Amino acid sequence: MDHSTNVEEARVGSDLDLRRSEIISSFYGNMADAAKTAQQPQPVGRGEKAGAEFGYVGVDSVLEQMRRKAMKQGFELNIMAVGQSGLGKSTLINTLFKSKVSRRSVKPDDEERIPKTIEIKSISHDIEEKGVRMKLTVIDTPGFGDQINNENCWQPIMKFINEQYEQYLQEEININRKKRIPDTRVHCCIYFIPPTGHCLRPIDIEFMRHLSKVVNIVPIIAKADTLTLEERDFFRQKIKEDLRANEIEVYPQKEFDEDAEDRVINDNIREKIPFAVVGSDQEYQVNGKRLLGRRTRWGTVEVENTAHCEFAYLRDLLIRTHMQNLKDITSSIHYEVYRVRRLNEDSTQTHDEEDGHPAVQANGIPAHDVLSHEM
Ligand SMILES: Nc1nc2c(ncn2[C@@H]2O[C@H](COP(=O)(O)OP(=O)(O)OP(=O)(O)O)[C@@H](O)[C@H]2O)c(=O)[nH]1
Ligand SMILES: [Mg+2]
């Protein structure tokens, strides 16, 4: 690669980083202002007694209105599973659908073995609980990193994620746009780390370094039943050090904590990440109860038992505690960065074509790569 190309890439890279930080600060700046305004004491009208019934306008009923609307619309969450072949991605997806998230919505089991995944595939389930509807889509991906040369093996995943942003953008800028744009954007990418017990491999670092800029990454230690408790703890600390050393921000990102309360909750999660997870789609009878687990000669690993593994923490993070936050960060940060870059692209393209350099598309992928299949 010649020197001028490097300089050009560095220029474009720093421009893009600058725009990303502008988006982040404008979004979180606004939220902080809103929070401040909310905390300021509101003036009480002259002669008006606070709380007096005649002064009640009913502003608080907006919450009920929002709740009713949200229930009518339902929720959508798109999760992607990524990692090397054989780490249990397809199994974990089944575990997620069969665990308490959606046990009722799953049909009786066809006891077939899970085949090797060979293409990116989305599986959706409609889940309904207490009148709330949710469409949970999990995107299964073929294992990567099995080639002799694994350079850029993260690109097909990046391309898929960008394509979803692009589809959304096209719907959004359409003159006759739909009232509700179908949302296929990836809200969370679960990255499977092999249970080596040592440290992150260069391929893991490379993947998370690129992808953490465009999607929320939740790393997990796969097949954690192969590690002892001490090995798990050691490995977790080592992974954390590697992430820090390589400046990789995984979800929940510190810079997006909204207030002190958020920080406390998220610090607790950051402490536990990466979750050491075990997956299984088989049910066994343990102490009179049917449980998802892995039976071995020395006992059954119960997938949903937090004394055995941390699958339940992962599920709770995704569904029970951080679903809305995952969606908010996807749409207000990751998608926003894509949208701004993409809409600025025309001028960049003209400029670059004049210079004789290749145009750079959103998220730092060369223009022809986002929509074509040649990687
Ligand atoms: N010990 C152990 N084995 C697991 C676990 N999860 C899955 N497996 C087994 O690992 C093998 C591969 O599982 P898959 O779910 O097909 O793996 P995958 O990541 O989807 O593989 P590709 O589709 O090739 O990328 C199967 O035999 C699973 O039963 C786990 O948590 N612990
Ligand atoms: Mg698979």
Short mmCIF file of C-alpha atoms and ligand atoms in Angstrom, two decimals:
data_model
loop_
_atom_site.label_atom_id
_atom_site.label_comp_id
_atom_site.label_asym_id
_atom_site.label_seq_id
_atom_site.Cartn_x
_atom_site.Cartn_y
_atom_site.Cartn_z
CA MET A 1 0.00 0.00 0.00
CA ASP A 2 1.56 3.33 -0.95
CA HIS A 3 2.08 6.19 1.44
CA SER A 4 -0.48 8.55 -0.12
CA THR A 5 -3.24 5.95 0.32
CA ASN A 6 -2.31 5.64 3.99
CA VAL A 7 -2.49 9.37 4.47
CA GLU A 8 -5.84 9.48 2.70
CA GLU A 9 -7.22 6.63 4.83
CA ALA A 10 -6.01 8.33 7.97
CA ARG A 11 -7.73 11.57 6.92
CA VAL A 12 -11.03 9.86 6.18
CA GLY A 13 -10.71 7.75 9.35
CA SER A 14 -10.19 10.74 11.60
CA ASP A 15 -13.07 12.63 9.90
CA LEU A 16 -15.35 9.68 10.53
CA ASP A 17 -14.24 9.34 14.15
CA LEU A 18 -14.89 13.03 14.67
CA ARG A 19 -18.40 12.71 13.29
CA ARG A 20 -19.04 9.66 15.47
CA SER A 21 -18.05 11.57 18.59
CA GLU A 22 -20.23 14.53 17.51
CA ILE A 23 -23.22 12.21 17.23
CA ILE A 24 -22.54 10.68 20.62
CA SER A 25 -22.08 14.01 22.37
CA SER A 26 -25.10 15.62 20.74
CA PHE A 27 -27.34 12.71 21.70
CA TYR A 28 -26.12 12.36 25.26
CA GLY A 29 -25.76 16.14 25.65
CA ASN A 30 -29.46 16.55 24.87
CA MET A 31 -30.40 13.83 27.27
CA ALA A 32 -28.37 15.40 30.04
CA ASP A 33 -30.08 18.77 29.39
CA ALA A 34 -33.47 17.11 29.50
CA ALA A 35 -32.57 15.42 32.76
CA LYS A 36 -31.44 18.75 34.25
CA THR A 37 -34.65 20.47 33.23
CA ALA A 38 -36.66 17.65 34.72
CA GLN A 39 -34.88 18.08 38.05
CA GLN A 40 -35.48 21.83 38.31
CA PRO A 41 -38.37 22.82 40.57
CA GLN A 42 -41.35 23.88 38.50
CA PRO A 43 -43.00 27.23 39.34
CA VAL A 44 -46.42 26.95 40.94
CA GLY A 45 -49.05 29.32 39.54
CA ARG A 46 -50.23 32.28 41.67
CA GLY A 47 -52.92 31.33 44.15
CA GLU A 48 -52.60 27.72 43.07
CA LYS A 49 -52.15 25.10 45.74
CA ALA A 50 -49.79 22.37 44.70
CA GLY A 51 -51.69 19.14 44.24
CA ALA A 52 -55.08 20.83 44.32
CA GLU A 53 -57.53 18.75 42.29
CA PHE A 54 -58.75 21.62 40.08
CA GLY A 55 -55.17 22.28 38.94
CA TYR A 56 -54.71 18.69 37.80
CA VAL A 57 -54.26 18.56 34.05
CA GLY A 58 -53.53 14.85 33.73
CA VAL A 59 -50.10 15.05 32.16
CA ASP A 60 -49.13 11.81 33.89
CA SER A 61 -51.67 9.90 31.79
CA VAL A 62 -49.23 10.17 28.90
CA LEU A 63 -47.48 7.16 30.42
CA GLU A 64 -50.61 5.08 30.12
CA GLN A 65 -51.11 6.29 26.55
CA MET A 66 -47.55 5.31 25.68
CA ARG A 67 -47.96 1.94 27.34
CA ARG A 68 -51.12 1.19 25.37
CA LYS A 69 -49.48 2.23 22.11
CA ALA A 70 -46.37 0.16 22.79
CA MET A 71 -48.50 -2.88 23.65
CA LYS A 72 -50.42 -2.50 20.41
CA GLN A 73 -47.26 -2.15 18.33
CA GLY A 74 -45.29 -4.85 20.10
CA PHE A 75 -41.51 -5.00 20.33
CA GLU A 76 -38.84 -6.24 17.99
CA LEU A 77 -35.38 -7.38 18.98
CA ASN A 78 -32.71 -8.67 16.61
CA ILE A 79 -29.76 -10.57 18.02
CA MET A 80 -26.86 -12.01 16.05
CA ALA A 81 -24.60 -14.91 17.06
CA VAL A 82 -21.04 -14.82 15.72
CA GLY A 83 -17.90 -16.89 16.31
CA GLN A 84 -15.72 -19.74 15.18
CA SER A 85 -17.30 -22.95 13.91
CA GLY A 86 -18.46 -25.47 16.50
CA LEU A 87 -18.56 -23.09 19.48
CA GLY A 88 -22.26 -23.70 20.01
CA LYS A 89 -23.87 -20.70 18.30
CA SER A 90 -26.82 -22.59 16.85
CA THR A 91 -27.22 -24.48 20.11
CA LEU A 92 -27.29 -21.28 22.15
CA ILE A 93 -29.90 -19.78 19.85
CA ASN A 94 -32.09 -22.80 20.48
CA THR A 95 -31.37 -22.51 24.19
CA LEU A 96 -32.52 -18.92 24.12
CA PHE A 97 -35.77 -19.84 22.41
CA LYS A 98 -36.38 -22.81 24.66
CA SER A 99 -35.41 -21.16 27.93
CA LYS A 100 -37.89 -19.20 29.93
CA VAL A 101 -37.87 -16.48 27.30
CA SER A 102 -40.23 -18.38 25.12
CA ARG A 103 -40.74 -21.89 26.33
CA ARG A 104 -44.45 -21.68 25.66
CA SER A 105 -43.99 -20.50 22.11
CA VAL A 106 -41.78 -23.41 21.11
CA LYS A 107 -43.28 -26.41 19.38
CA PRO A 108 -42.59 -29.89 20.77
CA ASP A 109 -39.04 -30.88 20.07
CA ASP A 110 -37.87 -32.61 16.96
CA GLU A 111 -34.87 -34.34 18.51
CA GLU A 112 -32.61 -33.74 15.53
CA ARG A 113 -28.95 -32.82 15.81
CA ILE A 114 -28.07 -29.28 14.84
CA PRO A 115 -26.21 -29.29 11.51
CA LYS A 116 -23.24 -27.05 10.73
CA THR A 117 -24.46 -23.60 9.75
CA ILE A 118 -23.46 -22.68 6.21
CA GLU A 119 -25.18 -19.35 5.58
CA ILE A 120 -26.44 -16.35 7.51
CA LYS A 121 -29.95 -17.26 8.57
CA SER A 122 -32.59 -15.42 10.61
CA ILE A 123 -35.00 -17.27 12.88
CA SER A 124 -37.93 -15.40 14.42
CA HIS A 125 -40.35 -16.24 17.16
CA ASP A 126 -43.37 -14.29 18.28
CA ILE A 127 -43.54 -14.28 22.02
CA GLU A 128 -46.48 -13.02 24.03
CA GLU A 129 -46.44 -12.49 27.77
CA LYS A 130 -49.04 -10.64 29.84
CA GLY A 131 -50.46 -9.05 26.71
CA VAL A 132 -47.08 -7.77 25.46
CA ARG A 133 -46.00 -9.04 22.08
CA MET A 134 -42.41 -9.40 21.07
CA LYS A 135 -40.80 -10.58 17.88
CA LEU A 136 -37.42 -12.02 18.77
CA THR A 137 -35.19 -12.62 15.76
CA VAL A 138 -31.88 -14.38 16.13
CA ILE A 139 -29.44 -14.32 13.24
CA ASP A 140 -27.28 -17.41 13.04
CA THR A 141 -24.01 -17.11 11.15
CA PRO A 142 -21.63 -19.73 9.79
CA GLY A 143 -18.50 -20.21 11.88
CA PHE A 144 -15.58 -18.13 10.72
CA GLY A 145 -11.87 -18.37 11.22
CA ASP A 146 -11.49 -21.90 9.83
CA GLN A 147 -9.55 -20.76 6.77
CA ILE A 148 -5.79 -20.81 6.44
CA ASN A 149 -5.89 -17.08 5.87
CA ASN A 150 -8.41 -15.53 8.23
CA GLU A 151 -7.61 -11.95 7.37
CA ASN A 152 -10.77 -9.85 6.98
CA CYS A 153 -13.05 -12.74 7.90
CA TRP A 154 -15.12 -10.20 9.86
CA GLN A 155 -16.14 -8.46 6.65
CA PRO A 156 -19.18 -10.59 5.67
CA ILE A 157 -20.64 -9.89 9.12
CA MET A 158 -19.92 -6.17 8.81
CA LYS A 159 -21.48 -6.24 5.37
CA PHE A 160 -24.65 -7.90 6.68
CA ILE A 161 -24.98 -5.34 9.46
CA ASN A 162 -24.46 -2.45 7.04
CA GLU A 163 -27.00 -3.89 4.63
CA GLN A 164 -29.64 -3.78 7.37
CA TYR A 165 -28.76 -0.13 8.08
CA GLU A 166 -28.92 0.59 4.37
CA GLN A 167 -32.37 -1.01 4.03
CA TYR A 168 -33.65 1.04 6.92
CA LEU A 169 -32.14 4.21 5.48
CA GLN A 170 -33.72 3.60 2.08
CA GLU A 171 -37.12 3.16 3.73
CA GLU A 172 -36.59 6.28 5.79
CA ILE A 173 -35.69 8.54 2.88
CA ASN A 174 -38.48 7.21 0.70
CA ILE A 175 -41.03 9.93 -0.11
CA ASN A 176 -43.91 7.55 0.61
CA ARG A 177 -42.31 6.05 3.64
CA LYS A 178 -44.08 3.46 5.73
CA LYS A 179 -45.61 4.52 9.02
CA ARG A 180 -43.56 1.84 10.74
CA ILE A 181 -40.35 0.89 9.06
CA PRO A 182 -39.59 -2.81 9.46
CA ASP A 183 -36.53 -2.96 11.69
CA THR A 184 -34.01 -5.61 10.74
CA ARG A 185 -31.04 -3.73 12.22
CA VAL A 186 -28.87 -5.89 14.47
CA HIS A 187 -29.40 -4.66 18.02
CA CYS A 188 -26.85 -6.94 19.59
CA CYS A 189 -24.05 -9.19 18.40
CA ILE A 190 -23.14 -12.04 20.74
CA TYR A 191 -19.49 -12.87 20.14
CA PHE A 192 -18.43 -16.40 21.07
CA ILE A 193 -14.93 -16.66 22.54
CA PRO A 194 -13.47 -20.19 22.48
CA PRO A 195 -12.76 -21.52 25.99
CA THR A 196 -8.99 -21.67 25.57
CA GLY A 197 -8.37 -20.38 29.11
CA HIS A 198 -5.42 -18.29 27.86
CA CYS A 199 -6.25 -14.96 26.27
CA LEU A 200 -8.04 -13.48 23.28
CA ARG A 201 -6.70 -14.61 19.92
CA PRO A 202 -5.69 -12.01 17.31
CA ILE A 203 -8.78 -12.96 15.27
CA ASP A 204 -11.07 -12.22 18.27
CA ILE A 205 -9.41 -8.85 18.77
CA GLU A 206 -9.59 -8.02 15.09
CA PHE A 207 -13.29 -8.90 14.93
CA MET A 208 -14.36 -7.01 18.03
CA ARG A 209 -12.17 -4.01 17.19
CA HIS A 210 -13.95 -3.52 13.87
CA LEU A 211 -17.44 -4.58 14.81
CA SER A 212 -17.69 -2.74 18.15
CA LYS A 213 -17.78 0.51 16.13
CA VAL A 214 -20.94 -0.49 14.28
CA VAL A 215 -22.93 -2.75 16.60
CA ASN A 216 -23.39 -3.55 20.32
CA ILE A 217 -21.10 -6.48 21.08
CA VAL A 218 -21.73 -8.80 24.01
CA PRO A 219 -18.79 -11.21 24.28
CA ILE A 220 -19.36 -14.58 25.94
CA ILE A 221 -17.09 -17.46 26.91
CA ALA A 222 -18.54 -20.36 24.93
CA LYS A 223 -18.77 -23.97 26.18
CA ALA A 224 -17.91 -22.80 29.70
CA ASP A 225 -18.50 -26.31 31.05
CA THR A 226 -15.04 -27.15 29.74
CA LEU A 227 -13.40 -24.77 32.24
CA THR A 228 -13.09 -25.07 36.01
CA LEU A 229 -14.38 -22.15 38.11
CA GLU A 230 -10.82 -20.85 38.67
CA GLU A 231 -10.03 -21.12 34.97
CA ARG A 232 -13.20 -19.21 34.13
CA ASP A 233 -12.31 -16.37 36.50
CA PHE A 234 -8.74 -16.18 35.28
CA PHE A 235 -9.86 -16.24 31.63
CA ARG A 236 -12.47 -13.56 32.24
CA GLN A 237 -9.90 -11.22 33.80
CA LYS A 238 -7.47 -11.89 30.97
CA ILE A 239 -10.13 -11.13 28.34
CA LYS A 240 -11.00 -7.90 30.12
CA GLU A 241 -7.33 -6.86 30.12
CA ASP A 242 -7.04 -7.66 26.41
CA LEU A 243 -10.16 -5.65 25.61
CA ARG A 244 -8.83 -2.70 27.60
CA ALA A 245 -5.38 -2.91 26.03
CA ASN A 246 -6.92 -2.90 22.56
CA GLU A 247 -9.42 -0.15 23.40
CA ILE A 248 -12.40 -2.31 22.50
CA GLU A 249 -15.64 -1.05 24.02
CA VAL A 250 -18.16 -3.84 24.37
CA TYR A 251 -21.75 -3.45 25.52
CA PRO A 252 -22.74 -1.78 27.88
CA GLN A 253 -20.34 0.96 26.80
CA LYS A 254 -19.21 3.29 29.59
CA GLU A 255 -19.59 6.40 27.44
CA PHE A 256 -23.32 5.71 26.99
CA ASP A 257 -24.23 5.46 30.69
CA GLU A 258 -26.92 8.07 31.15
CA ASP A 259 -26.69 8.83 34.88
CA ALA A 260 -25.23 7.64 38.16
CA GLU A 261 -27.94 5.00 38.61
CA ASP A 262 -27.21 3.61 35.17
CA ARG A 263 -23.52 3.56 35.95
CA VAL A 264 -24.02 1.44 39.08
CA ILE A 265 -26.20 -1.10 37.22
CA ASN A 266 -23.89 -1.24 34.22
CA ASP A 267 -20.71 -1.43 36.31
CA ASN A 268 -22.16 -4.55 37.86
CA ILE A 269 -22.72 -6.05 34.40
CA ARG A 270 -19.30 -4.94 33.15
CA GLU A 271 -17.83 -6.78 36.11
CA LYS A 272 -19.49 -10.04 35.02
CA ILE A 273 -18.81 -9.74 31.29
CA PRO A 274 -17.89 -11.87 29.38
CA PHE A 275 -20.51 -14.28 30.69
CA ALA A 276 -19.37 -17.89 30.84
CA VAL A 277 -22.19 -19.67 29.07
CA VAL A 278 -23.34 -23.23 28.43
CA GLY A 279 -25.93 -24.02 25.80
CA SER A 280 -28.23 -26.97 25.28
CA ASP A 281 -31.49 -27.68 23.54
CA GLN A 282 -32.08 -30.95 25.39
CA GLU A 283 -34.33 -31.23 28.41
CA TYR A 284 -33.62 -33.61 31.30
CA GLN A 285 -35.45 -34.63 34.43
CA VAL A 286 -33.51 -33.32 37.44
CA ASN A 287 -35.01 -33.63 40.95
CA GLY A 288 -38.43 -34.10 39.46
CA LYS A 289 -38.21 -31.02 37.23
CA ARG A 290 -37.60 -30.85 33.50
CA LEU A 291 -34.62 -28.62 32.85
CA LEU A 292 -32.48 -27.61 29.91
CA GLY A 293 -29.06 -29.10 30.46
CA ARG A 294 -26.08 -31.14 29.34
CA ARG A 295 -25.89 -34.61 30.81
CA THR A 296 -22.46 -36.02 31.57
CA ARG A 297 -21.28 -39.08 33.47
CA TRP A 298 -20.72 -36.97 36.56
CA GLY A 299 -23.99 -35.04 36.55
CA THR A 300 -26.11 -32.60 34.62
CA VAL A 301 -25.05 -29.04 33.88
CA GLU A 302 -28.20 -26.98 34.26
CA VAL A 303 -28.19 -24.22 31.70
CA GLU A 304 -30.52 -21.86 33.58
CA ASN A 305 -28.95 -22.42 37.01
CA THR A 306 -26.62 -19.50 37.82
CA ALA A 307 -24.59 -21.76 40.11
CA HIS A 308 -23.66 -23.77 37.02
CA CYS A 309 -23.22 -21.15 34.33
CA GLU A 310 -24.15 -17.60 33.41
CA PHE A 311 -26.61 -18.20 30.60
CA ALA A 312 -29.41 -16.71 32.72
CA TYR A 313 -27.44 -13.46 33.13
CA LEU A 314 -27.04 -13.22 29.39
CA ARG A 315 -30.74 -13.82 28.76
CA ASP A 316 -31.76 -11.32 31.43
CA LEU A 317 -29.46 -8.68 29.99
CA LEU A 318 -30.81 -9.15 26.49
CA ILE A 319 -34.49 -9.43 27.30
CA ARG A 320 -35.33 -8.33 30.82
CA THR A 321 -33.09 -5.41 31.66
CA HIS A 322 -31.39 -3.94 28.60
CA MET A 323 -33.57 -4.68 25.58
CA GLN A 324 -34.72 -1.09 25.13
CA ASN A 325 -31.25 0.28 25.76
CA LEU A 326 -29.74 -2.04 23.13
CA LYS A 327 -32.29 -0.74 20.65
CA ASP A 328 -31.77 2.89 21.64
CA ILE A 329 -28.00 2.71 21.22
CA THR A 330 -28.38 0.92 17.90
CA SER A 331 -30.68 3.55 16.52
CA SER A 332 -29.28 6.71 18.10
CA ILE A 333 -25.57 5.91 17.83
CA HIS A 334 -24.66 3.08 15.46
CA TYR A 335 -27.35 3.68 12.85
CA GLU A 336 -26.99 7.43 13.20
CA VAL A 337 -23.26 7.24 12.45
CA TYR A 338 -24.06 5.13 9.39
CA ARG A 339 -26.81 7.51 8.24
CA VAL A 340 -24.70 10.65 8.61
CA ARG A 341 -21.73 9.10 6.79
CA ARG A 342 -23.92 7.68 4.10
CA LEU A 343 -25.72 10.94 3.44
CA ASN A 344 -22.41 12.80 3.39
CA GLU A 345 -21.05 10.22 1.04
CA ASP A 346 -22.01 11.97 -2.20
CA SER A 347 -19.70 14.86 -1.54
CA THR A 348 -16.90 12.55 -0.34
CA GLN A 349 -17.33 10.41 -3.40
CA THR A 350 -17.10 13.34 -5.80
CA HIS A 351 -14.10 14.66 -3.93
CA ASP A 352 -12.34 11.29 -3.89
CA GLU A 353 -13.08 10.54 -7.48
CA GLU A 354 -11.53 13.88 -8.37
CA ASP A 355 -8.45 12.90 -6.38
CA GLY A 356 -8.35 9.51 -8.04
CA HIS A 357 -8.73 7.71 -4.68
CA PRO A 358 -11.41 5.09 -4.01
CA ALA A 359 -14.57 6.41 -2.39
CA VAL A 360 -15.16 5.49 1.23
CA GLN A 361 -18.62 4.35 2.23
CA ALA A 362 -20.23 4.43 5.66
CA ASN A 363 -18.47 2.59 8.51
CA GLY A 364 -15.16 2.74 6.72
CA ILE A 365 -15.98 0.04 4.16
CA PRO A 366 -14.98 0.87 0.58
CA ALA A 367 -18.05 1.97 -1.38
CA HIS A 368 -18.39 -1.05 -3.64
CA ASP A 369 -18.11 -3.47 -0.71
CA VAL A 370 -21.27 -2.64 1.18
CA LEU A 371 -23.63 -3.65 -1.54
CA SER A 372 -21.65 -6.10 -3.60
CA HIS A 373 -20.65 -9.60 -2.55
CA GLU A 374 -16.98 -9.57 -3.35
CA MET A 375 -15.06 -9.50 -0.08
N1 LIG B 1 -19.56 -28.90 26.02
C1 LIG B 1 -20.37 -28.12 25.33
N2 LIG B 1 -20.74 -28.44 24.08
C2 LIG B 1 -21.59 -27.63 23.41
C3 LIG B 1 -22.12 -26.46 24.01
N3 LIG B 1 -22.95 -25.85 23.11
C4 LIG B 1 -22.94 -26.64 22.01
N4 LIG B 1 -22.14 -27.70 22.19
C5 LIG B 1 -21.88 -28.77 21.23
O1 LIG B 1 -20.95 -28.30 20.25
C6 LIG B 1 -21.23 -28.83 18.96
C7 LIG B 1 -21.40 -27.72 17.93
O2 LIG B 1 -22.54 -26.95 18.24
P1 LIG B 1 -23.25 -25.96 17.18
O3 LIG B 1 -24.32 -25.26 17.93
O4 LIG B 1 -23.59 -26.65 15.95
O5 LIG B 1 -22.03 -24.97 16.87
P2 LIG B 1 -22.02 -23.74 15.86
O6 LIG B 1 -21.20 -22.68 16.51
O7 LIG B 1 -23.38 -23.38 15.43
O8 LIG B 1 -21.17 -24.35 14.65
P3 LIG B 1 -21.18 -23.85 13.09
O9 LIG B 1 -22.57 -23.87 12.62
O10 LIG B 1 -20.29 -24.83 12.42
O11 LIG B 1 -20.57 -22.48 13.11
C8 LIG B 1 -22.50 -29.68 19.17
O12 LIG B 1 -22.11 -31.01 19.34
C9 LIG B 1 -23.11 -29.14 20.44
O13 LIG B 1 -23.88 -30.11 21.11
C10 LIG B 1 -21.71 -26.14 25.34
O14 LIG B 1 -22.11 -25.11 25.93
N5 LIG B 1 -20.84 -26.99 25.95
MG MG B 2 -24.24 -23.29 13.61
#
